mmCIF file of C-alpha atoms in Angstrom:
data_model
loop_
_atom_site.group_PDB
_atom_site.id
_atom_site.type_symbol
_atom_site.label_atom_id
_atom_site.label_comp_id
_atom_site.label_asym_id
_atom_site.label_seq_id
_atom_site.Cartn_x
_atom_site.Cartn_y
_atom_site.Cartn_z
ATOM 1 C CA UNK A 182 12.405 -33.868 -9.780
ATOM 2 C CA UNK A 183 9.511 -31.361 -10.845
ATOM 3 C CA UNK A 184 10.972 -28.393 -12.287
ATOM 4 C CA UNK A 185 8.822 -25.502 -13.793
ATOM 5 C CA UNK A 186 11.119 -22.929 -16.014
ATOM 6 C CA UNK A 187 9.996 -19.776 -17.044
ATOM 7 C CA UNK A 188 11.574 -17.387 -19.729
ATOM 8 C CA UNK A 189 12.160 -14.936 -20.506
ATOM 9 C CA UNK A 190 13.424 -14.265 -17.327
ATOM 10 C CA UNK A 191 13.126 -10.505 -17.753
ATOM 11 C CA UNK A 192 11.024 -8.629 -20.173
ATOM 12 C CA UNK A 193 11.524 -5.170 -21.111
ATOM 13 C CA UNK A 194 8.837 -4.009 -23.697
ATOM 14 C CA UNK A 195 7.026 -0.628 -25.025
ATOM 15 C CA UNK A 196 3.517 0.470 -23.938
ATOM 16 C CA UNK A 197 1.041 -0.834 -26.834
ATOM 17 C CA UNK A 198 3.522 -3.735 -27.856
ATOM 18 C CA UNK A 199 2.025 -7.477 -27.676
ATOM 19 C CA UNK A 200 4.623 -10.403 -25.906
ATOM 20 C CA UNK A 201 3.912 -13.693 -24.483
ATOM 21 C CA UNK A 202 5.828 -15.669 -21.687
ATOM 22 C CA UNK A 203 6.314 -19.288 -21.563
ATOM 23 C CA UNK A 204 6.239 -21.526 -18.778
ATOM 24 C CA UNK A 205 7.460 -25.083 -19.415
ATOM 25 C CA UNK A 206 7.078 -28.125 -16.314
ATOM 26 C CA UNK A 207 8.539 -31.370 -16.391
ATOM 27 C CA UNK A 208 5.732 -33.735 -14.946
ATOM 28 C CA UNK A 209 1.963 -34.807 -15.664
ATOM 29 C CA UNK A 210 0.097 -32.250 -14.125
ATOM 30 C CA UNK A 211 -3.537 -30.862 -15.148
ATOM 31 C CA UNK A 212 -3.485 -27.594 -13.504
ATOM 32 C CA UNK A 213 -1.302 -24.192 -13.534
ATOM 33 C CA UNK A 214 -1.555 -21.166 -11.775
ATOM 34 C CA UNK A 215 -0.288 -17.535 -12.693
ATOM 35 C CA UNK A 216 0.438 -15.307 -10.173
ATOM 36 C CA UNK A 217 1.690 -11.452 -10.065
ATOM 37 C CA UNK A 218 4.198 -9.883 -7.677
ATOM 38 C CA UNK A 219 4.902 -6.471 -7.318
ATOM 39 C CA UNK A 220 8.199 -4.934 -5.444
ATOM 40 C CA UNK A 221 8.096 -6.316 -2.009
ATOM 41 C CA UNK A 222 4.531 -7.106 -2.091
ATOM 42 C CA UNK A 223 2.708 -10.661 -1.774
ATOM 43 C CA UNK A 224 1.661 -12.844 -4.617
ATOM 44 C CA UNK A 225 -1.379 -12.149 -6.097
ATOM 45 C CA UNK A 226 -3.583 -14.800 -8.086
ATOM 46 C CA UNK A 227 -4.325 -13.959 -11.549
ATOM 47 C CA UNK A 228 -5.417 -17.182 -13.406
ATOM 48 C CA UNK A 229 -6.431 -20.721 -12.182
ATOM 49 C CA UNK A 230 -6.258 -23.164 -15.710
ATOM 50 C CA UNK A 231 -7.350 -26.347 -14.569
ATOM 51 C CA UNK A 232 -7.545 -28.733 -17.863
ATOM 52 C CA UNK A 233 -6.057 -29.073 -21.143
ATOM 53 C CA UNK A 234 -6.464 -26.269 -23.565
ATOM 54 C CA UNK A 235 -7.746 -24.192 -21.093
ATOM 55 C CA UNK A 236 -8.276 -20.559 -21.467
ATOM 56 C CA UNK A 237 -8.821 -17.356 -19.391
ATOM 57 C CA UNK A 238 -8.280 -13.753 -19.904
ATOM 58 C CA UNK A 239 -8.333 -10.953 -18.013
ATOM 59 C CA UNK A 240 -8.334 -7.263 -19.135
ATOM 60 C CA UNK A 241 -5.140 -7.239 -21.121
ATOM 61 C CA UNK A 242 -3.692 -10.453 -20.344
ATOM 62 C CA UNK A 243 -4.854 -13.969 -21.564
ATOM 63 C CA UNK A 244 -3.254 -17.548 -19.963
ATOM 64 C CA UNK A 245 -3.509 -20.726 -21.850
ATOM 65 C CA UNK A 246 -2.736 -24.429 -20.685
ATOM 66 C CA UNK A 247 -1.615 -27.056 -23.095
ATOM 67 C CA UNK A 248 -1.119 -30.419 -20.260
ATOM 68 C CA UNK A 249 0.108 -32.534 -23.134
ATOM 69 C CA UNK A 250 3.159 -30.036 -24.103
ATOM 70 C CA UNK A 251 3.376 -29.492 -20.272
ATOM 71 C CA UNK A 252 3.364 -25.717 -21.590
ATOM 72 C CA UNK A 253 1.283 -22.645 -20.193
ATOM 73 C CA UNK A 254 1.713 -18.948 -21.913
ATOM 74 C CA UNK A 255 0.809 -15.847 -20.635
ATOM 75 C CA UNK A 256 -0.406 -13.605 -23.249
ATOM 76 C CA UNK A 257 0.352 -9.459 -22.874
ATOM 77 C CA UNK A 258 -1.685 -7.350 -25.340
ATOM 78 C CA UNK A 259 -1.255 -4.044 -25.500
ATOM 79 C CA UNK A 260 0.905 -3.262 -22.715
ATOM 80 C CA UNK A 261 0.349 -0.361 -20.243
ATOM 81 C CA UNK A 262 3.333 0.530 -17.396
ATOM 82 C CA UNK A 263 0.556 -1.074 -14.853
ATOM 83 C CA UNK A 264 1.965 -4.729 -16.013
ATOM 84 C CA UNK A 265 4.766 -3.925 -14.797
ATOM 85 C CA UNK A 266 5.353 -6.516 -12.154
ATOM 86 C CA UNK A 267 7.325 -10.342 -11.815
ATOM 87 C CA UNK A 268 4.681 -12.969 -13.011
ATOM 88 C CA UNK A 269 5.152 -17.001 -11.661
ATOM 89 C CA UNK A 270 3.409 -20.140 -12.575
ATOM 90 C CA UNK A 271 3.185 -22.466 -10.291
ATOM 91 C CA UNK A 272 2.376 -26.292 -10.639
ATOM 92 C CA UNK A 273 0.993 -28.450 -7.353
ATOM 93 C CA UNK A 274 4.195 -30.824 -6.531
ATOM 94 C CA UNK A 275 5.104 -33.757 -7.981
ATOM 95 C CA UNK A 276 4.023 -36.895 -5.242
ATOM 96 C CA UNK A 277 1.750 -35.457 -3.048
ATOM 97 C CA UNK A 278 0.224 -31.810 -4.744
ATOM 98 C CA UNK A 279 1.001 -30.550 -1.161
ATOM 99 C CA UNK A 280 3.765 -27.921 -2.274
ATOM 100 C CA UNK A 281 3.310 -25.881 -5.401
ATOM 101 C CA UNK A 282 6.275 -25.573 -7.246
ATOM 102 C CA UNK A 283 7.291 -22.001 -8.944
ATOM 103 C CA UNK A 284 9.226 -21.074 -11.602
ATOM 104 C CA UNK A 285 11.682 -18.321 -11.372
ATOM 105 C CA UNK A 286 9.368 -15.575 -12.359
ATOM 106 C CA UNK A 287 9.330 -13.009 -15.014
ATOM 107 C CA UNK A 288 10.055 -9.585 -13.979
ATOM 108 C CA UNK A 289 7.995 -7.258 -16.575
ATOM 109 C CA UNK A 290 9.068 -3.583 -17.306
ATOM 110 C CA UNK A 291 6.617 -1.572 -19.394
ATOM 111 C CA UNK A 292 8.330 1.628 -20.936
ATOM 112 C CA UNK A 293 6.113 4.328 -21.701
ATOM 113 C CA UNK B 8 -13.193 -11.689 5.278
ATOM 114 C CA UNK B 9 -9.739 -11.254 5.989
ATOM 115 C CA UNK B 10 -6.898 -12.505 4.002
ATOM 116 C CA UNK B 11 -3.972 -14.453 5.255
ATOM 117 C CA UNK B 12 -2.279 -11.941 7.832
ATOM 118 C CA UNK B 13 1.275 -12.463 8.656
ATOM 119 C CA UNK B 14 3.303 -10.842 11.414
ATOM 120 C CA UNK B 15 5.679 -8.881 11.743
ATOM 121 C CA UNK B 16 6.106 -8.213 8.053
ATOM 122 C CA UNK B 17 9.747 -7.232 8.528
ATOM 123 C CA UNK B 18 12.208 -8.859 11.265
ATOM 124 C CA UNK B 19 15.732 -8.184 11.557
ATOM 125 C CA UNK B 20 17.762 -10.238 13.489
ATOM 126 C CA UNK B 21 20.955 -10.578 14.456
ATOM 127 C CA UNK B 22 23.253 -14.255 13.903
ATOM 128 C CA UNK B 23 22.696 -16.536 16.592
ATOM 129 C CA UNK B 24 19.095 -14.960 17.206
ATOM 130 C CA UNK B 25 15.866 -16.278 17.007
ATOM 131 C CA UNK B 26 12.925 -15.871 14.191
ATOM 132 C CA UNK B 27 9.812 -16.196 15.056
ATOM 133 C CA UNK B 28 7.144 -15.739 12.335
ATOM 134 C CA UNK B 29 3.065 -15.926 12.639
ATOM 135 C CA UNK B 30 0.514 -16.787 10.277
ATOM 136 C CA UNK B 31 -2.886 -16.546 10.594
ATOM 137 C CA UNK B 32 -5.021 -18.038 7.661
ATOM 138 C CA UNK B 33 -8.207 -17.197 5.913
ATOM 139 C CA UNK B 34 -11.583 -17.873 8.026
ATOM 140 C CA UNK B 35 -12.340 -21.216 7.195
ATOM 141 C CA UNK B 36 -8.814 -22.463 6.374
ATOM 142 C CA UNK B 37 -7.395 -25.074 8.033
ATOM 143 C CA UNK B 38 -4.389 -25.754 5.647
ATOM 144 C CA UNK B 39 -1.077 -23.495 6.101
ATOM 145 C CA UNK B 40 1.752 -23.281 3.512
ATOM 146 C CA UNK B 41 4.702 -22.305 4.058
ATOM 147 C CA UNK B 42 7.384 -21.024 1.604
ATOM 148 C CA UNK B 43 10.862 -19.093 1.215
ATOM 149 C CA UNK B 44 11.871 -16.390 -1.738
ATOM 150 C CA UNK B 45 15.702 -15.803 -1.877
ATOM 151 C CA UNK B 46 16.064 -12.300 -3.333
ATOM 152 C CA UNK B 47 15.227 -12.137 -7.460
ATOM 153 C CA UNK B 48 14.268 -16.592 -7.004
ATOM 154 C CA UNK B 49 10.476 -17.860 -6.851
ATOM 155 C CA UNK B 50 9.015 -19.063 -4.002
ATOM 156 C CA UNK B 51 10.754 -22.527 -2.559
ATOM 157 C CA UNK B 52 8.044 -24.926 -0.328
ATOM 158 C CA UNK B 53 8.898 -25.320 3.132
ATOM 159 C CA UNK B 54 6.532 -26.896 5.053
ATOM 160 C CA UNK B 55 2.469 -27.722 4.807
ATOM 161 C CA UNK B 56 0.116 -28.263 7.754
ATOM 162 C CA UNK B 57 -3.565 -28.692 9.238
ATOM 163 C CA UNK B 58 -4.273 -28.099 12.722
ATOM 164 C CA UNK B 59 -1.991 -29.597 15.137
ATOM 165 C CA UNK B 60 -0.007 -31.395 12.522
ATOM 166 C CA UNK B 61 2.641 -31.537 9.988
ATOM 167 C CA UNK B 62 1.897 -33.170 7.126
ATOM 168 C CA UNK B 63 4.924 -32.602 4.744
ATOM 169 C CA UNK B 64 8.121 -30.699 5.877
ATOM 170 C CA UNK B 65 10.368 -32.064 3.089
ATOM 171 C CA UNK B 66 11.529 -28.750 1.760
ATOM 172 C CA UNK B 67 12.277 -27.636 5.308
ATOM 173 C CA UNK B 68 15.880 -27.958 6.888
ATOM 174 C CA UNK B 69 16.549 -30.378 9.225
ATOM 175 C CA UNK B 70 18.306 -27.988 11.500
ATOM 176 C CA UNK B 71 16.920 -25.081 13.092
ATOM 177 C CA UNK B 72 13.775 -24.438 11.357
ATOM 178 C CA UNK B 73 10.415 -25.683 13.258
ATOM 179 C CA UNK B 74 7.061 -25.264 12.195
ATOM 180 C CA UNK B 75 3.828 -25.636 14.162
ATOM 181 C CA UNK B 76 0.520 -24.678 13.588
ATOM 182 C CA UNK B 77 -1.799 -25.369 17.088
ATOM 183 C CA UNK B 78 -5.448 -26.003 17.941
ATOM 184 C CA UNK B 79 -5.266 -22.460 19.084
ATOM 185 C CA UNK B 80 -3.861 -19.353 17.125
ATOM 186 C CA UNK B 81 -1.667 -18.744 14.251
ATOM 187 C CA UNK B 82 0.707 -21.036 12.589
ATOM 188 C CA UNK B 83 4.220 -20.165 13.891
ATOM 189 C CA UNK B 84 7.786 -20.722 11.553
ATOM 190 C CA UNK B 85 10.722 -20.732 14.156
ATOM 191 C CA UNK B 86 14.665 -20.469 12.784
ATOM 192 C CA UNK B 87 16.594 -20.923 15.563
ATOM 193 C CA UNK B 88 20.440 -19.883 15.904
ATOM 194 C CA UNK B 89 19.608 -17.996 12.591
ATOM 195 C CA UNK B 90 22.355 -16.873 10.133
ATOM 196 C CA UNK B 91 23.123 -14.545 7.361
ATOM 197 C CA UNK B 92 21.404 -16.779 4.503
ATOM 198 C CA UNK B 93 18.481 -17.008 6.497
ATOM 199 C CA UNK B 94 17.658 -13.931 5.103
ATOM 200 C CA UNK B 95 14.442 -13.955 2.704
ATOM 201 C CA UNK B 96 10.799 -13.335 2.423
ATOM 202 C CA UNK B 97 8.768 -16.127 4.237
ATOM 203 C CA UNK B 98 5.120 -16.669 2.880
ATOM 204 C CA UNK B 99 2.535 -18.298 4.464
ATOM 205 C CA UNK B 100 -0.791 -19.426 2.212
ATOM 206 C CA UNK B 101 -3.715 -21.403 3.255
ATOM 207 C CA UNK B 102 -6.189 -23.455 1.744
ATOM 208 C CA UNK B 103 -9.694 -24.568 2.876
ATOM 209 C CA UNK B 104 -8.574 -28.050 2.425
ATOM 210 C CA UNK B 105 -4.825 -29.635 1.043
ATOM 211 C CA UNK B 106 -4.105 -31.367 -2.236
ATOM 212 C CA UNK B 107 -3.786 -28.996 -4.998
ATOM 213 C CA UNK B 108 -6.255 -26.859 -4.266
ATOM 214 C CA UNK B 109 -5.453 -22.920 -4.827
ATOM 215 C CA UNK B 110 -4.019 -21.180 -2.223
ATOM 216 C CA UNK B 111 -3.478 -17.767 -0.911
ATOM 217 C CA UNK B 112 -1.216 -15.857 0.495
ATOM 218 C CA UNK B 113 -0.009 -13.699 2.808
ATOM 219 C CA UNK B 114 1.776 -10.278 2.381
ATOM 220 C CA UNK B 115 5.162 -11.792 3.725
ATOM 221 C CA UNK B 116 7.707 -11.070 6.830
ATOM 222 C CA UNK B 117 11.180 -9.707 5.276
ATOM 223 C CA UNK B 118 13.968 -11.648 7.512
ATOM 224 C CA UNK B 119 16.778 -9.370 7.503
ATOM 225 C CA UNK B 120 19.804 -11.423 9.244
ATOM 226 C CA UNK B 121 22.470 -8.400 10.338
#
């Protein structure tokens, strides 16, 4: 069975302060995706990697696919409160890339 | 262009009820998603389907919960007889066309079982 595991699970960090979350997956797959979920609000799609060693940033935060370690990070610099949010990664499913399968999230808490 | 639109986007019902949620992709879409997120969990696959058919409903239960998505209109999840675990935040996304292709979604309907 494809599972994806995130951690930390929760995150509480200073503004300015650099941290990176880890997601981990337990199949072949060649493409991640990062999404961002604020308090009863919809996902939102923040980074498509779609090879090995792929690499994308985006204002503060920079995502990073490594297919052979089955591992994708998701870099904060210099956190602001506006992070603040739950962050997923999501893999396409294991025999048919019909379902994408999530990991448990990372709720992110930027103190001022 | 209009996103994924879901209606309502909160539902309270009481046990023994019907659910009825609608989903209406993104112009152009003819893939639907379906998925469930149990309160502080990620999102758990229900159900995918193009027009008029279901092509993989292996994370959906076997009893109570339908799925359909027609020629005509939105895509519609059904819980029948629903009970107090029902109770979640049921996302629709949609593709322009299925395999691993990104998808987006919808803002959500909040099932409240009382």
């Amino acid at each position: 069975e494809l599972k994806v595991e995130q951690n930390p699970l929760f995150l509480s960090m200073q503004e300015g302060k650099n941290y990176t979350i880890y997601c981990n997956y337990s199949t072949t797959s060649d493409r991640l995706y990062w999404y961002r979920q604020d308090p009863g609000k919809s996902l939102e799609s923040l980074f498509v990697l779609l090879s090995n060693g792929a690499v994308k940033q985006e204002g503060r935060l920079m995502a990073s696919l490594d297919t052979k370690a089955r591992l994708s990070t998701l870099h904060i610099t210099a956190a602001v409160h506006d992070l603040s949010a739950t962050y997923f990664c999501a893999v396409p499913g294991l025999y048919n890339n019909n379902d994408m399968r999530f990991g448990a999230g990372t709720r992110l808490t930027v103190k001022p | 262009n209009a996103g994924v639109m879901q209606n309502p986007r909160h539902l309270v019902r009481r046990r023994g009820q019907e659910a009825r949620l609608r989903c209406s992709p993104m112009k152009g879409h003819s893939h639907v998603y379906w998925y469930r997120q149990l309160p502080e969990e990620g999102l758990k696959f229900m159900v995918y389907l193009q027009k008029e058919n279901i092509i993989d409903e292996s994370g959906m239960p076997k009893e109570r919960f339908s799925a359909e998505f027609p020629k005509e209109g939105p895509s519609i999840l059904r819980i029948q007889q629903v009970v107090r675990g029902d109770s979640a935040a049921y996302f629709c996304a949609s593709s322009p066309r299925g395999g691993d292709y990104e998808q987006y979604f919808g803002p959500g309907t909040r099932l409240t079982v009382t």
